Amino acid sequence: MKTLRLHGPRDLRIHEEPAPLLGEGEVLLKIACVGICGSDLHWFSEQGIGDAHLSSPLVLGHEFSAAVAGGSCNGQRVAVEPAIACGDCEFCQKGYPNLCENIIFAGHDTQDGGLRELISWPIKNLFPLPETLSNADGAMLEPLGVAIHAVDLSHINCGMTVGIFGCGPIGLLILQLARLSGAAKIFATDLLPHRIDAAKAFGATQVFLTDRQPGADKILAATSGRGVDIAFEVAGTPAAVDDAFAAVCPGGKVMLVGIPDDDKTSFPASAARRKGLTIKLVRRMKHTYPRAIQLVESGRIDVRSLVTHRFEFERATEAFELARRREGIKVIIEP
Amino acid sequence: MKTLRLHGPRDLRIHEEPAPLLGEGEVLLKIACVGICGSDLHWFSEQGIGDAHLSSPLVLGHEFSAAVAGGSCNGQRVAVEPAIACGDCEFCQKGYPNLCENIIFAGHDTQDGGLRELISWPIKNLFPLPETLSNADGAMLEPLGVAIHAVDLSHINCGMTVGIFGCGPIGLLILQLARLSGAAKIFATDLLPHRIDAAKAFGATQVFLTDRQPGADKILAATSGRGVDIAFEVAGTPAAVDDAFAAVCPGGKVMLVGIPDDDKTSFPASAARRKGLTIKLVRRMKHTYPRAIQLVESGRIDVRSLVTHRFEFERATEAFELARRREGIKVIIEP
Amino acid sequence: MKTLRLHGPRDLRIHEEPAPLLGEGEVLLKIACVGICGSDLHWFSEQGIGDAHLSSPLVLGHEFSAAVAGGSCNGQRVAVEPAIACGDCEFCQKGYPNLCENIIFAGHDTQDGGLRELISWPIKNLFPLPETLSNADGAMLEPLGVAIHAVDLSHINCGMTVGIFGCGPIGLLILQLARLSGAAKIFATDLLPHRIDAAKAFGATQVFLTDRQPGADKILAATSGRGVDIAFEVAGTPAAVDDAFAAVCPGGKVMLVGIPDDDKTSFPASAARRKGLTIKLVRRMKHTYPRAIQLVESGRIDVRSLVTHRFEFERATEAFELARRREGIKVIIEP
Amino acid sequence: MKTLRLHGPRDLRIHEEPAPLLGEGEVLLKIACVGICGSDLHWFSEQGIGDAHLSSPLVLGHEFSAAVAGGSCNGQRVAVEPAIACGDCEFCQKGYPNLCENIIFAGHDTQDGGLRELISWPIKNLFPLPETLSNADGAMLEPLGVAIHAVDLSHINCGMTVGIFGCGPIGLLILQLARLSGAAKIFATDLLPHRIDAAKAFGATQVFLTDRQPGADKILAATSGRGVDIAFEVAGTPAAVDDAFAAVCPGGKVMLVGIPDDDKTSFPASAARRKGLTIKLVRRMKHTYPRAIQLVESGRIDVRSLVTHRFEFERATEAFELARRREGIKVIIEP
């Protein structure tokens, strides 16, 4: 089978490799669509993310849909949860598989991901796709799950005011979910014009381009100085973090969803303390696939419009370079 | 001024009375619209509610809009919060004015309500109506506030399944708010065909008439036996309470919003315990007017369709009798 | 091996039976101590509990300690979690094994419990006992787990006032845990003088005998009419439920821990609604054994003083009759 | 009356000034004891704190007890809540007077504090001291309130493991409250030997001196690598913040109570995100005085041992210099 491996800085190569062996409780899958995530771009550009670093050539890709290859379910299309939790550690037992001590994650560290023709993966991590969901929709359920988890943790009440700092795919999904959760006003910011245009199209009350100046002042002005109840930081940049802290109201919540380049996140101590803020760090997702499928199937969340570019497997490097330049929104590769 | 007083069982009489005196911090209001609430019907039919009983002729009405009569704001249209909290007791201090120890409530006990031409009321209890909200809309903000509070307490997450047991005005508002909060599936039940029709029109996924049999079995069937995450009991009847407890899933929440006739609420002990349920009793509202106004103004909540009947002041008894027969949804009287 | 089976009303018989077979993931245990729980007494007296009924002779007992019999851990003393959760259903996955759809429970329905010489039980349900914990202490970890779960759900903050309605073993453990959680004042009630004496000895601020009149009035008097922040109902009687609802303050919580005889729990609707109460039904426990062991080992919780009677296996009926008359506090049988 | 004013860097001067005038709802108080807080030391050393700066000579001091001077309550000893909340803004209304938009705070910005003979202060901010509480105890209720609020927000459950990073007065009070809340194991760190000795004396399970190396590694080692459920950062130093984030377990909480010198707080982004942490910034207190009084009166919290130094008014500069060198624990001045 064809496999795409990251060998070094922006160095992806296609290999011919034998099909994977099946482990216990696993099934063989034929990969359909793989989305490129911001964390894939960290690997692509920096050969690592957080404190994980490339040790041997790695197959990236953790946002993917597939079809079962062989067995009684042959051909069944599925969405794939890329995180394999152990099920036994304290955190799994307590219902937090996203915090599993022994987590294995597709396309991360030493675990090859989805950018290949075939993968063997645990059956318990597969979710059948309804007919009305395309393979690309299926790949989008992974970022949608992250967005759902972020919104779950934030406890939006009807009529609240929300700020979204960063309008990439996750930011735009959070925006949709915030609307769906009854947020009365949603302010969105981004450095890129096409992303704030997308935010506007998805129903943001007001959008602000932050290429020249921060968005917080404008959000404060638009809320008579009060600020937003909940601020989602989804860019991973110091400027977006600062904006989120400045725009949130006393007693409000800052949800940190973005993955920073630097390994330190800094926030304004005095203002944050005076506002008595709660900060939550959003780590992956839990128990979200069934809900994600239902929300897309019922048409309440639009994942399709987020997919702006699709590439064949052979043009994967081109896809990564385009995603790296943040030209579109979601870029998908089809092995 | 003309005043409508309840003298005994279904005995409302119009009196000519002097205009009310202004207390400290109060302003004189000319009443515009008054909605009839289920609790007004308890007073009308039973001369009391809960452990409050009619001691002298009482002016009913706590869902009302008005216009300031005199002073620098003369003519300003306002929604009126009918509960006057003391601001000083432990519960007010802690942010629970709805649980105030010294609460005074319009149209309850010995405090005359809104079914009269003029009322003097604390300025802090008034909320200016935007131009786009009619006087009838203004009167609807009170039941909307109760519905918002119920939904706030329930913590609906996107994609959850919700049951609504009782489709009177509050039930239908909760239904709208549950949709607005991202509920993926909403089941609604009522004894009356025109009310479940309204529920369907407001977006319930499935509605069930419970005149012959309980709705819980059908809801369980529609959810593959799982049940709903959150059950709102909004009828105040033993049958609706039983349905809510039977239809809710393990770990779920039962929100008791309805006001029962009887002073005992009973629920199935063994099943409720086995499911580890949380039950919340919804007491009025807190801090909801600004959000209610925003939700109606932005068109996200439709209060207007709920007003099915309007009566002039002189026909108040007719209005109460119609409401008592539960013929329409919300009945409004215009003094 | 010797086995004690319930055949009918208060009819326990000792049988000689073959040793149990080992299932997958199970180990053979030699039972050390078995506590008699209120739910065992329901089975003993009424041949059932809730909607479970005796269909064939059943081995009761779910509060037990044991020693591993055979294998590499031969002789290792363990506490035994009597509930076997499936680990796969939605509720297990979400961290609520106590709400597992497929739960199997020792000494309940058709699953034989601990009142026999040997049992085979899943290894994952066993918790090694530290040296300083006796076998009787080990059996007490099960009721302690229930009490911990009840207190966890109640969110006691330092300085709060707590009421405990029912001073059997679980009530007395909740009392200790409430003290340990910083409750400033704890009021306890029971029908039996020796139980309120025990409550006093365990540090209740004031205790009230409720054989002639309810305790709520006295608790309200002792709190200047305010009532308690959290009321634990641990008797399972209508009188205790009424007391708990009457004694709790506005905005407070009623924790229903007791198992009622009747299958309806009734509470005063009007007062409960006016107080905006939250009611939680406590279903078993989750993730509590490690904490329970730590609390006993460190001497912060005293389980030993609760064990007032111990019986040999042959005198099991005598033990059940004594427990049924509620003469002591915890009765233990040693197979 | 004698008044102590801060004129510049470590420049305190005693003045003779006229007695203060009474505002509406205020009463004249004779100051008894004033504690020196870390924030006073920021003013003393840096002429400001956070974004507040010394504009004209300021009377410091916000931890104080007093006696009513004149009127029908003449001589009544009281604890004084130093924060005057407006009662009307959104945050006051919602029960968060600590986040009041219009807050006035004793000894901060332009509001003179307690380091003088007489002060006029709102009656609603006074709490009568029981006989058994000394004036110094009364002054300690303010830091105790901050500690209670921090522990309230942290939701300690019985049996949890807690870390305290910084053992000044607030840290030692949090330590006591954590014990009182049922924490099974408490680890405490500080740079100064006499402070970790105090932590040990107040019941910390293990204490670690962090003058040479961080405490997190030792705490991780002591918990088999798991870490603590809740980490209280009470030093306000980058090292303590790092320690708190490193020592907390996945899904845990970091409570930021300390006031940093720098106006940026930085934390390790990648590890914090992977652990899915919740961070809460603790802002003053709310509704804590009655509980604080009760906890001290009942002997459950020991504030007295924290007062290591007492100075007469005339020796105030000496007191501040000693506090600044962190020689003792709490330094009190008696006007």
Tab-separated table of N, CA and C in Angstrom, chain A residues 16 26 66 69 77 82 102 118 125 140 165-166 176 203-204 237-238 251 275 282 291 294:
chain	number	residue	atom	x	y	z
A	16	GLU	N	6.026	2.670	-0.709
A	16	GLU	CA	5.215	1.466	-0.889
A	16	GLU	C	5.525	0.552	0.296
A	26	GLU	N	-9.044	-5.247	16.508
A	26	GLU	CA	-8.899	-4.286	15.421
A	26	GLU	C	-9.519	-4.809	14.131
A	66	ALA	N	-13.069	6.305	6.763
A	66	ALA	CA	-12.554	5.115	6.106
A	66	ALA	C	-13.709	4.174	5.795
A	69	ALA	N	-12.454	-2.848	5.451
A	69	ALA	CA	-11.935	-3.639	4.334
A	69	ALA	C	-11.911	-5.100	4.742
A	77	ARG	N	-18.867	2.336	5.793
A	77	ARG	CA	-18.121	3.574	5.956
A	77	ARG	C	-18.137	4.010	7.416
A	82	PRO	N	-9.339	8.951	16.523
A	82	PRO	CA	-7.906	8.669	16.391
A	82	PRO	C	-7.189	8.417	17.710
A	102	ASN	N	-2.221	6.454	29.158
A	102	ASN	CA	-1.540	5.575	28.204
A	102	ASN	C	-2.046	5.803	26.784
A	118	LEU	N	-4.197	1.965	3.869
A	118	LEU	CA	-4.840	1.039	4.803
A	118	LEU	C	-4.347	1.289	6.223
A	125	ASN	N	-13.252	2.155	18.242
A	125	ASN	CA	-12.991	3.550	17.858
A	125	ASN	C	-13.702	3.957	16.568
A	140	MET	N	-14.427	15.301	8.996
A	140	MET	CA	-14.650	16.543	9.759
A	140	MET	C	-15.229	16.281	11.150
A	165	PHE	N	-11.652	33.850	19.152
A	165	PHE	CA	-10.394	34.475	18.750
A	165	PHE	C	-9.601	33.472	17.926
A	166	GLY	N	-9.820	33.532	16.620
A	166	GLY	CA	-9.200	32.562	15.715
A	166	GLY	C	-10.271	31.828	14.948
A	176	GLN	N	-20.308	28.009	15.171
A	176	GLN	CA	-21.604	27.410	14.858
A	176	GLN	C	-22.254	26.803	16.103
A	203	GLY	N	-22.572	33.289	10.741
A	203	GLY	CA	-23.514	33.879	11.678
A	203	GLY	C	-22.921	34.686	12.815
A	204	ALA	N	-21.636	35.021	12.754
A	204	ALA	CA	-21.083	35.885	13.793
A	204	ALA	C	-21.802	37.234	13.759
A	237	THR	N	-2.015	31.858	19.393
A	237	THR	CA	-1.011	32.929	19.346
A	237	THR	C	-1.109	33.794	20.600
A	238	PRO	N	0.022	34.368	21.029
A	238	PRO	CA	-0.009	35.261	22.195
A	238	PRO	C	-1.001	36.406	22.012
A	251	GLY	N	-15.846	37.442	36.088
A	251	GLY	CA	-16.503	36.171	36.352
A	251	GLY	C	-16.605	35.285	35.128
A	275	LYS	N	-10.688	40.109	37.609
A	275	LYS	CA	-11.949	39.647	37.024
A	275	LYS	C	-12.368	38.271	37.558
A	282	VAL	N	-8.544	22.999	26.884
A	282	VAL	CA	-9.367	21.997	26.219
A	282	VAL	C	-8.469	20.921	25.622
A	291	ARG	N	-22.928	12.446	19.121
A	291	ARG	CA	-23.545	13.765	19.014
A	291	ARG	C	-23.095	14.495	17.759
A	294	GLN	N	-24.992	13.187	14.837
A	294	GLN	CA	-26.375	13.633	14.874
A	294	GLN	C	-26.507	15.104	14.446
